[in-house]
Coordinates of C-alpha atoms in Angstrom, one line a residue:
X1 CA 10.6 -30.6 83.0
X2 CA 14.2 -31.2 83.2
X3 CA 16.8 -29.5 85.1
X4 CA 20.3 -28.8 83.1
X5 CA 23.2 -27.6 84.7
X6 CA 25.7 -25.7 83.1
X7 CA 28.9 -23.6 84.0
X8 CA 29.0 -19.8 83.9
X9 CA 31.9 -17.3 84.3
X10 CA 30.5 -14.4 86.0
X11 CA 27.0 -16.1 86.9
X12 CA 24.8 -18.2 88.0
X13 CA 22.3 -19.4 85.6
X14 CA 19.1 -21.7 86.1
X15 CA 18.0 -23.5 83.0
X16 CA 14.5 -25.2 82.0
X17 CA 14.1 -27.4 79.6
X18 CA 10.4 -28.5 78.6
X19 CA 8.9 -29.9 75.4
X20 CA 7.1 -28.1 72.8
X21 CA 3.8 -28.5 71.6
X22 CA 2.7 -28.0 68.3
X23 CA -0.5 -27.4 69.1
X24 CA -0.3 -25.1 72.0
X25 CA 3.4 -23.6 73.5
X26 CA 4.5 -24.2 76.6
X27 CA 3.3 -21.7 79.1
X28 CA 6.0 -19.7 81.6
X29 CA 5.4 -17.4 84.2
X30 CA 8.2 -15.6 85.6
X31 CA 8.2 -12.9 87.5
X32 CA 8.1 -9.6 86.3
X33 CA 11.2 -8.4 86.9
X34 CA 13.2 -11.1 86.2
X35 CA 15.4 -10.9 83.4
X36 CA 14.8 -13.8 81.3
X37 CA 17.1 -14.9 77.7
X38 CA 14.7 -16.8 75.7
X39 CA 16.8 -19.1 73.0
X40 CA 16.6 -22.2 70.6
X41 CA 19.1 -23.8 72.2
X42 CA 18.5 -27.0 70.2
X43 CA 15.6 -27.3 67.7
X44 CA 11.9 -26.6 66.9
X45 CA 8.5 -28.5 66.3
X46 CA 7.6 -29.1 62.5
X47 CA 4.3 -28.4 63.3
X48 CA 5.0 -24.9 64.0
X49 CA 4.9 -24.2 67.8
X50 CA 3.9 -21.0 69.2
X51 CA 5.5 -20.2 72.3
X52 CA 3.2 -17.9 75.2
X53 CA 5.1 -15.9 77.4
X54 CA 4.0 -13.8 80.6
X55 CA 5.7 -11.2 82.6
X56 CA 8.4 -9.2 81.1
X57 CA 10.5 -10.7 78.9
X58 CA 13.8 -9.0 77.8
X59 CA 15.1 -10.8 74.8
X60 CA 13.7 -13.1 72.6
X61 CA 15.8 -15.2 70.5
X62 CA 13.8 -17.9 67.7
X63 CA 16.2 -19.6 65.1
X64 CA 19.7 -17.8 64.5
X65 CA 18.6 -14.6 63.5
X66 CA 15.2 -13.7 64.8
X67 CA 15.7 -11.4 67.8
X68 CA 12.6 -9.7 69.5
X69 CA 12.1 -7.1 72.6
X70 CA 9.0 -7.6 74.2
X71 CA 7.5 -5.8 77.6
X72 CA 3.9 -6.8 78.1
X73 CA 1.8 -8.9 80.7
X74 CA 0.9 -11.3 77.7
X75 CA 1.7 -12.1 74.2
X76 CA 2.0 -15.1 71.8
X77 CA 4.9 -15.2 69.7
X78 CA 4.9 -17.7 66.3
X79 CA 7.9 -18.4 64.9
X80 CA 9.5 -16.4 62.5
X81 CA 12.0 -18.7 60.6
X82 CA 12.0 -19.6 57.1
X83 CA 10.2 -22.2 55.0
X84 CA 10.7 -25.2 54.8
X85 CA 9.6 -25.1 58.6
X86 CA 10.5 -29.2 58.5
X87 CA 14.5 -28.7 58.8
X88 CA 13.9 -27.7 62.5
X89 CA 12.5 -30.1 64.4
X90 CA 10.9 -30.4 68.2
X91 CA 13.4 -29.6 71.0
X92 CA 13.4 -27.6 73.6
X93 CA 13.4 -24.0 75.1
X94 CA 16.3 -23.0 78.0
X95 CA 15.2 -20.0 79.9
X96 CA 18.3 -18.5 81.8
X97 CA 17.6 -16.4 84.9
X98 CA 20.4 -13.4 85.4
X99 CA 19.6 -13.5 89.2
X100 CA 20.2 -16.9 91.3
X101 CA 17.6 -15.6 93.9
X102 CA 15.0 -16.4 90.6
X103 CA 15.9 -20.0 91.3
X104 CA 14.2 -22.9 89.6
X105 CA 12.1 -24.2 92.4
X106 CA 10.1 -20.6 92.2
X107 CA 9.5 -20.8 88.4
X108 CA 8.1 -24.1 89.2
X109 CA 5.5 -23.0 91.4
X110 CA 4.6 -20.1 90.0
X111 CA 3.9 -21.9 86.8
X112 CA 1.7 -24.9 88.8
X113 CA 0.0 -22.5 90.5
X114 CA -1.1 -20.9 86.9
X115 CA -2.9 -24.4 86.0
X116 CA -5.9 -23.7 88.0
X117 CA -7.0 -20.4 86.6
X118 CA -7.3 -22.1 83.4
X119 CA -8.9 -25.1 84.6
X120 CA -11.6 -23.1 86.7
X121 CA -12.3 -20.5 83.6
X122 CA -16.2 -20.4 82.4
X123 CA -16.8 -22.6 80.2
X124 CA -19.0 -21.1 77.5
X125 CA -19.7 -24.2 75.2
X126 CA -19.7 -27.9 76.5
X127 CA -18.8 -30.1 74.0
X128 CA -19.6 -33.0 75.8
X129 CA -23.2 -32.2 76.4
X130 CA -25.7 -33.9 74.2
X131 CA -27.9 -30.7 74.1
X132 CA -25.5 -28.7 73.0
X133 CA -26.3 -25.4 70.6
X134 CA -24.0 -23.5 69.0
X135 CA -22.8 -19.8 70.3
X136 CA -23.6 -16.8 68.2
X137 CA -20.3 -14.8 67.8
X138 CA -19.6 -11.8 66.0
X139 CA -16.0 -12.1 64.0
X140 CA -15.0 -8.7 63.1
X141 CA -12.5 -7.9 60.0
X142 CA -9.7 -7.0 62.0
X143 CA -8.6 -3.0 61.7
X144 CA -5.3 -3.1 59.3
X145 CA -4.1 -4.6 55.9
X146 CA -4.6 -7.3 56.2
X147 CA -7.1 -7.7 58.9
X148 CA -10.0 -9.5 56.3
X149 CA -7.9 -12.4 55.3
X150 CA -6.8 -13.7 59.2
X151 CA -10.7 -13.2 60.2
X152 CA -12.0 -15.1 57.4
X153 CA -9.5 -17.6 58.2
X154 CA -10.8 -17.5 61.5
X155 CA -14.3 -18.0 60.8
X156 CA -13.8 -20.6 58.0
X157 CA -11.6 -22.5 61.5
X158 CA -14.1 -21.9 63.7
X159 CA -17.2 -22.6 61.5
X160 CA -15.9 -26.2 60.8
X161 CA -16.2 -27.2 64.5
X162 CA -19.8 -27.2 64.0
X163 CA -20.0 -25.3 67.6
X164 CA -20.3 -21.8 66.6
X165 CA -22.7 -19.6 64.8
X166 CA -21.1 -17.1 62.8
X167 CA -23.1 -13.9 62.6
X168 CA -23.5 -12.2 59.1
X169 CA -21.6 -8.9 59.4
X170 CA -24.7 -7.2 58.4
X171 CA -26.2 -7.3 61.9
X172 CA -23.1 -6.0 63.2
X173 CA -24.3 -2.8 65.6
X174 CA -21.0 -1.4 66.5
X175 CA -18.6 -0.4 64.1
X176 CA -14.9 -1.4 64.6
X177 CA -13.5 1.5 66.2
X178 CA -16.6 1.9 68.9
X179 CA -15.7 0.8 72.6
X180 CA -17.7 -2.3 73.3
X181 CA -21.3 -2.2 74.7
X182 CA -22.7 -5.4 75.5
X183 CA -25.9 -3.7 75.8
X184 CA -25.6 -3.2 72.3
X185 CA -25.1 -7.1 71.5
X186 CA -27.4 -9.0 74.0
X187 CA -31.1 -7.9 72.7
X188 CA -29.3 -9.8 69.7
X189 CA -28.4 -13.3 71.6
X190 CA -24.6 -12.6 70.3
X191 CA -23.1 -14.4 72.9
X192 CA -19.3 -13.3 71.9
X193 CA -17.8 -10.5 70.2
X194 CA -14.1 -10.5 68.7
X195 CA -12.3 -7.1 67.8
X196 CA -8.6 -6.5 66.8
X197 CA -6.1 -4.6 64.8
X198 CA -3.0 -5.7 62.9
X199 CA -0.2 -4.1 61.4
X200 CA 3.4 -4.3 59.6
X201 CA 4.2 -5.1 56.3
X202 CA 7.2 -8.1 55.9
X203 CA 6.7 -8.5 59.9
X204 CA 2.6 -8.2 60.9
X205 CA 1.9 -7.8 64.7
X206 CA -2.0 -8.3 65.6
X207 CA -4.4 -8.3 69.0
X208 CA -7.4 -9.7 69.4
X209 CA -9.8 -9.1 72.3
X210 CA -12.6 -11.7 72.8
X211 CA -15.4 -9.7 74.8
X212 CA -18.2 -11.7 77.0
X213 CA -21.6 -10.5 75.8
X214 CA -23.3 -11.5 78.8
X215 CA -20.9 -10.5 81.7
X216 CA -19.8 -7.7 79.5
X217 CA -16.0 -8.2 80.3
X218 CA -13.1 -9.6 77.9
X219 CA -12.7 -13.2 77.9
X220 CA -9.1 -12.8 75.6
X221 CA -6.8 -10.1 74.9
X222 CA -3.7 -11.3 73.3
X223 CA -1.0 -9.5 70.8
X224 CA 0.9 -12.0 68.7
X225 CA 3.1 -11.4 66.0
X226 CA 4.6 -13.7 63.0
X227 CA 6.3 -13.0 59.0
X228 CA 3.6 -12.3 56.7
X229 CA 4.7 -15.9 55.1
X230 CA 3.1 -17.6 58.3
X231 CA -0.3 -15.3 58.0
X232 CA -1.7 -18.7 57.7
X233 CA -0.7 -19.7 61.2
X234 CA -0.7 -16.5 62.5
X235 CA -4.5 -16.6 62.0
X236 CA -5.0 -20.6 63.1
X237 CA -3.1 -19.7 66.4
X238 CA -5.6 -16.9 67.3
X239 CA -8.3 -19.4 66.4
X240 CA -7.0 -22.0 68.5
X241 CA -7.0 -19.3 71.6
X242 CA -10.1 -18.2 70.8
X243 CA -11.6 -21.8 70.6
X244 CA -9.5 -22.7 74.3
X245 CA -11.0 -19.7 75.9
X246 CA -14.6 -20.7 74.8
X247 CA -14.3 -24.9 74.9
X248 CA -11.5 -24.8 77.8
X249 CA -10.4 -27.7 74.8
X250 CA -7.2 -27.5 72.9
X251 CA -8.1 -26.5 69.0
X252 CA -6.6 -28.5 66.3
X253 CA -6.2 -25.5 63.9
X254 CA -2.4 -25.8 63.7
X255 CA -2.3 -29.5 63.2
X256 CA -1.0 -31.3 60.2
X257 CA -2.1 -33.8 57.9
X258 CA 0.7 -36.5 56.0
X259 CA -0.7 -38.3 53.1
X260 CA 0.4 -40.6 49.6
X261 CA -0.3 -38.4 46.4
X262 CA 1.0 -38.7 42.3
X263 CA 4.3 -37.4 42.0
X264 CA 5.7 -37.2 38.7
X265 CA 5.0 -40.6 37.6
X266 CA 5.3 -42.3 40.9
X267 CA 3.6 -42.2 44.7
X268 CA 5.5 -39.4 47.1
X269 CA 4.3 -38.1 50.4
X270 CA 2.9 -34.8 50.9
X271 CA 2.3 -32.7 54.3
X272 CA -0.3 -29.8 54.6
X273 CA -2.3 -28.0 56.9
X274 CA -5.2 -29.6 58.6
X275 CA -7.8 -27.1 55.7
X276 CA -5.5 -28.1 52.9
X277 CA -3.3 -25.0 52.4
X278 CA 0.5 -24.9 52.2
X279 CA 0.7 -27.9 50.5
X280 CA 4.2 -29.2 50.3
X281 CA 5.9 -32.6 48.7
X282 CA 8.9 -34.3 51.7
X283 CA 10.8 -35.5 48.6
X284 CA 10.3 -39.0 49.4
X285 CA 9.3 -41.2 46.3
X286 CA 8.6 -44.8 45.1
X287 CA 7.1 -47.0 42.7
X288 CA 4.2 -47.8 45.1
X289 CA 3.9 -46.2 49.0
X290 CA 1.6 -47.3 51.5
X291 CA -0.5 -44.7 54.6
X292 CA 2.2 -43.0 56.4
X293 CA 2.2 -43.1 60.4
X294 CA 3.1 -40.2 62.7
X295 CA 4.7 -41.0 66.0
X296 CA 3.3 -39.8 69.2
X297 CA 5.2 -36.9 69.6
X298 CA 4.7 -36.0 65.9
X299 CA 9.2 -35.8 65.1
X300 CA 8.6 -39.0 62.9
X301 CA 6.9 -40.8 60.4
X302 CA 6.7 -44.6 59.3
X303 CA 5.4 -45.5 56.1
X304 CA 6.2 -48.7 53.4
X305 CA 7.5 -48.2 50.0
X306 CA 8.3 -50.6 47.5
X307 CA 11.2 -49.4 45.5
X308 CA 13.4 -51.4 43.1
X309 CA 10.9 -54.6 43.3
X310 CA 11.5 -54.8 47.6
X311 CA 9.0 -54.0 49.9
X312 CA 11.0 -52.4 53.1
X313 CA 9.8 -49.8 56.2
X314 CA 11.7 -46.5 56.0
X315 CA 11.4 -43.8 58.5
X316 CA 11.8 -40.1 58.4
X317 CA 13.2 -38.4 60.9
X318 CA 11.9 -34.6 61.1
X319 CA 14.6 -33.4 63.3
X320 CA 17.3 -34.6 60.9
X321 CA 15.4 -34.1 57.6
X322 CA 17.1 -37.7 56.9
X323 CA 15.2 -41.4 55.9
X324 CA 16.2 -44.6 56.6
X325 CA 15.5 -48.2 56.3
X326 CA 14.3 -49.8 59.6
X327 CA 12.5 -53.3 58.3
X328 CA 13.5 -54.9 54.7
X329 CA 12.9 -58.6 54.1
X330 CA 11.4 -61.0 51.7
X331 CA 7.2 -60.6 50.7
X332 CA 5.5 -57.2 51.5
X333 CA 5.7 -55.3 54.7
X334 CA 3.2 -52.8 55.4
X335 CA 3.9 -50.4 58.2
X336 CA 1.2 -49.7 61.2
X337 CA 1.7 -47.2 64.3
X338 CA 3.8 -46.9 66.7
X339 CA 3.6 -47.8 70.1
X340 CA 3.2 -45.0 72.6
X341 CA 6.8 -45.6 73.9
X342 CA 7.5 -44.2 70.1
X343 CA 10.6 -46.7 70.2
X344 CA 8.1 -49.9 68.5
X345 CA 6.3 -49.8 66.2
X346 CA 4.1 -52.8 64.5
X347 CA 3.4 -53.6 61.0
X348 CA 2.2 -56.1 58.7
X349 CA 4.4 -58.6 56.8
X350 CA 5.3 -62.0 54.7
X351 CA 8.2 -62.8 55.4
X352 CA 7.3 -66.1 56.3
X353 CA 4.5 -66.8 54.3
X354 CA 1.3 -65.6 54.8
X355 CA 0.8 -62.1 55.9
X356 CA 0.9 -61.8 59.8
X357 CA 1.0 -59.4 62.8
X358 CA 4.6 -58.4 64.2
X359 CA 6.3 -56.1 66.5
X360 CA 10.0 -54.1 65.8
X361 CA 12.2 -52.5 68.1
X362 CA 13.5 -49.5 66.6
X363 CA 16.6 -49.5 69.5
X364 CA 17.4 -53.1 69.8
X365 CA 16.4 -54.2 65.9
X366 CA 14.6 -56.9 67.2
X367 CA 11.3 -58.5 65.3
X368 CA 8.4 -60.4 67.3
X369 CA 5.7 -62.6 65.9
X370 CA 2.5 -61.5 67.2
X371 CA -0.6 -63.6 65.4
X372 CA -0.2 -67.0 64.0
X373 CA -2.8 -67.4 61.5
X374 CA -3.5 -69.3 58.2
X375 CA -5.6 -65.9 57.0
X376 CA -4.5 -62.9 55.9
X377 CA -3.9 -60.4 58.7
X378 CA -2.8 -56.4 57.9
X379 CA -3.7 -53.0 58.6
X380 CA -2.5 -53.3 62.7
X381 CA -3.2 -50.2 64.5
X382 CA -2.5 -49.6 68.2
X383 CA -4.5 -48.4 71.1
X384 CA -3.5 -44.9 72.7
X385 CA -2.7 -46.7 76.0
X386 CA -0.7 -49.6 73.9
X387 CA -2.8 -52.3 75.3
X388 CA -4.5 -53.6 72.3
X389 CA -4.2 -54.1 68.4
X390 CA -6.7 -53.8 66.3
X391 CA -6.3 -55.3 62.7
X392 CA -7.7 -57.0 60.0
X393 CA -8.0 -60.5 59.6
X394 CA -9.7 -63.1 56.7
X395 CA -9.9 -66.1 59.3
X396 CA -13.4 -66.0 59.4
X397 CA -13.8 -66.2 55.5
X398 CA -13.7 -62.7 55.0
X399 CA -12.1 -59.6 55.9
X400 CA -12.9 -58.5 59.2
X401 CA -12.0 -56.3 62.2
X402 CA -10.2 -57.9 65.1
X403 CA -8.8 -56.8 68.6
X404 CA -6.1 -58.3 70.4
X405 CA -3.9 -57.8 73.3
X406 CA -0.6 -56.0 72.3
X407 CA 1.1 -59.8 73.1
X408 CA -1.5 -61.4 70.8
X409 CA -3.7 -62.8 73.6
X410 CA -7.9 -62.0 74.3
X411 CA -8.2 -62.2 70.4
X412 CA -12.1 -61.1 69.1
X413 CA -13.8 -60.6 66.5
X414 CA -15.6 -56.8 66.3
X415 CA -17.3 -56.5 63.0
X416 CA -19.8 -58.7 61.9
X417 CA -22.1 -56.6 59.4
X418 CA -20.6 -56.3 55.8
X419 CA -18.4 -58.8 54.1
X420 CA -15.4 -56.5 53.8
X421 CA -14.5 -54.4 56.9
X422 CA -10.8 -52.6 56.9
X423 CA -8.4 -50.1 57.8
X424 CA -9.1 -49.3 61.3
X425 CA -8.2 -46.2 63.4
X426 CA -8.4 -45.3 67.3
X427 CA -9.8 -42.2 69.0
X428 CA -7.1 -40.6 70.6
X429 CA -9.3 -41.8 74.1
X430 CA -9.8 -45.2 72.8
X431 CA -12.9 -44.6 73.2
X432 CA -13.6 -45.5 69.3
X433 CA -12.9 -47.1 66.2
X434 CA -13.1 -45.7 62.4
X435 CA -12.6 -48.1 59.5
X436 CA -14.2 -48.8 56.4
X437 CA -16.6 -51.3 55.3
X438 CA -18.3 -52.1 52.2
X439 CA -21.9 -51.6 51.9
X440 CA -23.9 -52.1 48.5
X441 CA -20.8 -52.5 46.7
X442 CA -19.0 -48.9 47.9
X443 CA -16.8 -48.5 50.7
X444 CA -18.2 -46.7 53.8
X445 CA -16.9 -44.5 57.2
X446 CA -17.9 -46.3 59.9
X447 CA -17.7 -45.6 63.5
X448 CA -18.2 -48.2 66.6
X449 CA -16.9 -48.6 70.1
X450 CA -13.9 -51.1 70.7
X451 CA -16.5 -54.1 71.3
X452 CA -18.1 -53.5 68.2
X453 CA -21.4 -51.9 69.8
X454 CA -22.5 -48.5 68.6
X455 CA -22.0 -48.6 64.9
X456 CA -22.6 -45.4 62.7
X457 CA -22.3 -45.0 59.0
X458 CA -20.7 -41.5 58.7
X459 CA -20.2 -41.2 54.6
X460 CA -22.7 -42.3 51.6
X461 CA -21.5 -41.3 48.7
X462 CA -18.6 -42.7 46.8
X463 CA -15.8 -45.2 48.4
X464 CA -14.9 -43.6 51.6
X465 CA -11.5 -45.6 53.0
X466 CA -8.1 -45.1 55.2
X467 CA -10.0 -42.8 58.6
X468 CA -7.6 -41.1 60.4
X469 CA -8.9 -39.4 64.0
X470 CA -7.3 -35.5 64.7
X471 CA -5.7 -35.5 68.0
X472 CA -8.7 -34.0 70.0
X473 CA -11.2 -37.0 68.5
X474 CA -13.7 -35.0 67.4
X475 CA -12.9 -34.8 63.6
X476 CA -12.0 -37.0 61.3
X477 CA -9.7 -37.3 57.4
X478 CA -10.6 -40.1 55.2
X479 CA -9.4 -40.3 51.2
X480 CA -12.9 -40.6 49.0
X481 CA -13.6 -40.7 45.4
X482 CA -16.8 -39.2 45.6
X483 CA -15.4 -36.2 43.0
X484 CA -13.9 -39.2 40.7
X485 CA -10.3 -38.9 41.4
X486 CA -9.3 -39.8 45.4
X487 CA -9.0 -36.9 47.0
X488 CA -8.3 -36.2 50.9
X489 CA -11.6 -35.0 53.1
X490 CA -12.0 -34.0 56.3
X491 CA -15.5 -34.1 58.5
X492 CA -17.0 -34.2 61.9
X493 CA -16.6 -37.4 63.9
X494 CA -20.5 -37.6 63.6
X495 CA -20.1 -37.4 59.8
X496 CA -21.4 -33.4 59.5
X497 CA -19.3 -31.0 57.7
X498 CA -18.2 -32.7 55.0
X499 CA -15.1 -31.2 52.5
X500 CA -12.8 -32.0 50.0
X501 CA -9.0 -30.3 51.1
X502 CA -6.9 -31.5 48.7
X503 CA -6.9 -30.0 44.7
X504 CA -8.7 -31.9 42.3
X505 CA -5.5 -32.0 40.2
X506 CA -4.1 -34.1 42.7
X507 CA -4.8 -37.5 43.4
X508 CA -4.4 -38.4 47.0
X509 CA -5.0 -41.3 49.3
X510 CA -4.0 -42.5 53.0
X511 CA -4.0 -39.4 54.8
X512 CA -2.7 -39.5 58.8
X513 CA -4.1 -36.7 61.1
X514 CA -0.7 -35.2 63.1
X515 CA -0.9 -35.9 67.0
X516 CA 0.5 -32.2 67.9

């Protein structure tokens, strides 16, 4: 957090400024009867932040022209603004409090001494345990208009994890309006039940409680209230809640996914939802355009294009809506990922002869030489702790795997089975590699440990190519054939779960998980 000062003529204001998160708001407790002015003060997250508030909040302010009153120990509050949701990109929030005797220090506090309850919660499904099984829960249609469409959305979400069991409505023994008796639920072995209401027409306002079969007690009871328009994420917010208060994990249900699809005649980029809904084209076109890259705080993207016969790396800014041209030179240059600084990037190029390895500077401009090679070396991708590089290299003959040092040094081979392994991708630990490698004339999903050890064929049918980790590791998009035209898919990092998001009617490669 950052402190800003600023002048005021008849009082003194404290103001916090924090990041957003795409994936989960940032989280603010202030004391109940402090007045607090909630504002955009500069801009928001593409990936459509929520924003969780506790205490009692007097004003609300989202955008220009979205003004809310809310008193209430706990709500979550989605966005209201208009499509297209790109033109506003991540910023910050500034909280003013009326009262200097609310001083910053106290906010502070109380909101580090929040941290714990979460981290001590129960923890009702380990996902790191080997044995694990998944939980029985009980999704009710939630009481209103449109109360079926969020809870199927919620159970399609939740199903996909692979860690939940969702019980046919059938067996339900309480009706919607009955109180909850969790005698009623465990002769069953439903472990969790999930009730709500929503209502409003061009504005919808919805609760869900999340009830604890065994302990008989709510786990979750949250309000939260969006435009119709953003039912979509509306529904993916309460299933990333619901999945936190279950995994203690953050859920990946309001992530993003960036990929290369036909656009009238030519390649474009497209950006969707992580299922494949609200498909929308970023207006960016060429004659041929390479995977895109996000940066690590998801404002950015890198990607190559090769437009009017020169091969150059553009990137577009979110938070302006504006592209520009940050490496052009002779040959091809094929973009990789950033660096975690998000101020470097590396990427593949020509420019002096045969393909190589090199670093750029987005703030200085400058260009560094990172492998020296007579093979052909592409597809660099960069550690989460920007330690190490792996890419591919023919050196050995053939196109294979390697991992280097970020400076070029500690070079090794990691691939050895196959005679064509390529575009490799790193767990968001680092913990693992995805590429793909041809077996019996098809490309494959693999998955190995950074040394090589481990490997696991995740897909069989079709060519499977361009893996792309979400930003929790556990799932993975990939582009396959399998249907006959590429398509984007998404699945389980152990290969389960299996699904084509992207139309048939649209052919789509390269596909880049967002990191927020």
């Amino acid at each position: 957090m950052t402190k800003v000062n600023k002048k005021q003529s008849s009082m003194t204001r404290t103001y916090l400024k924090f990041p957003l998160s795409a994936n989960r708001g940032p989280i603010v407790v202030i004391p109940a009867q402090a007045g607090i002015h909630v504002s955009r003060a500069s801009k928001w997250t593409p990936a459509f932040a929520g924003v969780t508030l506790f205490g009692q909040i007097t004003h609300l302010e989202i955008g220009s022209r979205e003004k809310l009153t809310l008193i209430g120990n706990s709500r979550s509050i989605i966005p209201t603004y208009s499509e297209p949701c790109l033109r506003k990109g991540p910023g910050h929030a500034v909280m003013t409090a009326e009262n200097n005797k609310y001083r910053l220090a106290s906010l502070l506090l109380i909101f580090i001494l929040l941290l714990p309850a979460f981290a001590q919660a129960k923890i009702y499904i380990d996902i790191t345990s080997p044995s694990l099984k998944k939980l029985p829960l009980a999704i009710y249609d939630l009481q209103g208009a449109h109360g079926a469409e969020i809870s199927d959305i919620i159970r399609q979400d939740l199903d996909f994890t692979g860690l939940f069991m969702n019980i046919d409505k059938a067996s339900y023994v309480e009706t919607l309006s009955q109180q909850f008796n969790p005698a009623n639920w465990t002769p069953l072995g439903i472990e969790a039940v999930i009730k709500g209401t929503v209502s409003g027409d061009n504005m919808l306002t919805a609760s869900i409680i999340l009830y604890d079969t065994s302990e008989g007690k709510e786990i979750m009871n949250k309000q939260y209230q969006a435009e119709k328009s953003l039912l979509r994420q509306l529904s993916h917010g309460m299933s990333n809640d619901i999945y936190t208060a279950l995994t203690g994990r953050p859920g990946i249900f309001r992530t993003k996914i960036v990929f290369v699809g036909d656009d009238d005649g030519e390649k474009g980029m497209y950006l969707m939802d992580w299922d494949g809904h609200r498909m929308k084209k970023l207006g960016l076109k060429g004659s041929v355009m390479l995977t895109p890259h996000w940066s690590p705080d998801g404002t950015k993207i890198l990607y190559s294009s090769d437009r009017a016969r020169q091969w150059s790396v553009y990137l577009l800014d979110f938070l302006k809506m504006s592209e520009r041209k940050v490496f052009s030179a002779k040959g091809i240059n094929m973009a990789g990922d950033f660096f975690p600084n998000g101020s470097s990037f590396v990427f593949s190029s020509s420019k002096d002869g045969t393909p190589g390895i090199y670093s750029h500077n987005l703030e200085t401009s400058a260009t560094k030489k990172i492998t020296s090679s007579h093979g052909i070396e592409v597809s660099p991708s960069v550690s989460p702790d920007g330690n190490q590089i792996a890419f591919v290299s023919d050196r050995g003959g053939s196109p294979q795997i390697y991992v280097m040092r970020s400076d070029g040094s500690d070079l090794r081979r990691i691939t050895f089975e196959g005679s064509y392994n390529t575009s490799p991708a790193w767990s968001p630990l680092g913990d693992r590699l995805a590429f793909s490698g041809r077996r019996a004339g098809k490309n494959q999903i693999f998955i190995m440990k950074p040394d090589g050890t481990e490997l696991v064929q995740l897909t069989q049918a079709g060519n499977n190519e361009d893996p792309s980790f979400s930003p929790d590791g556990r799932y993975l998009t990939f582009t396959s054939d399998r249907d006959r035209n590429k398509a984007i898919y998404v699945m389980r990092a152990n290969g389960e779960g299996q699904r084509r998001i992207t139309p048939k009617d649209v052919r789509a490669l390269g596909p880049r998980w967002s990191p927020n």
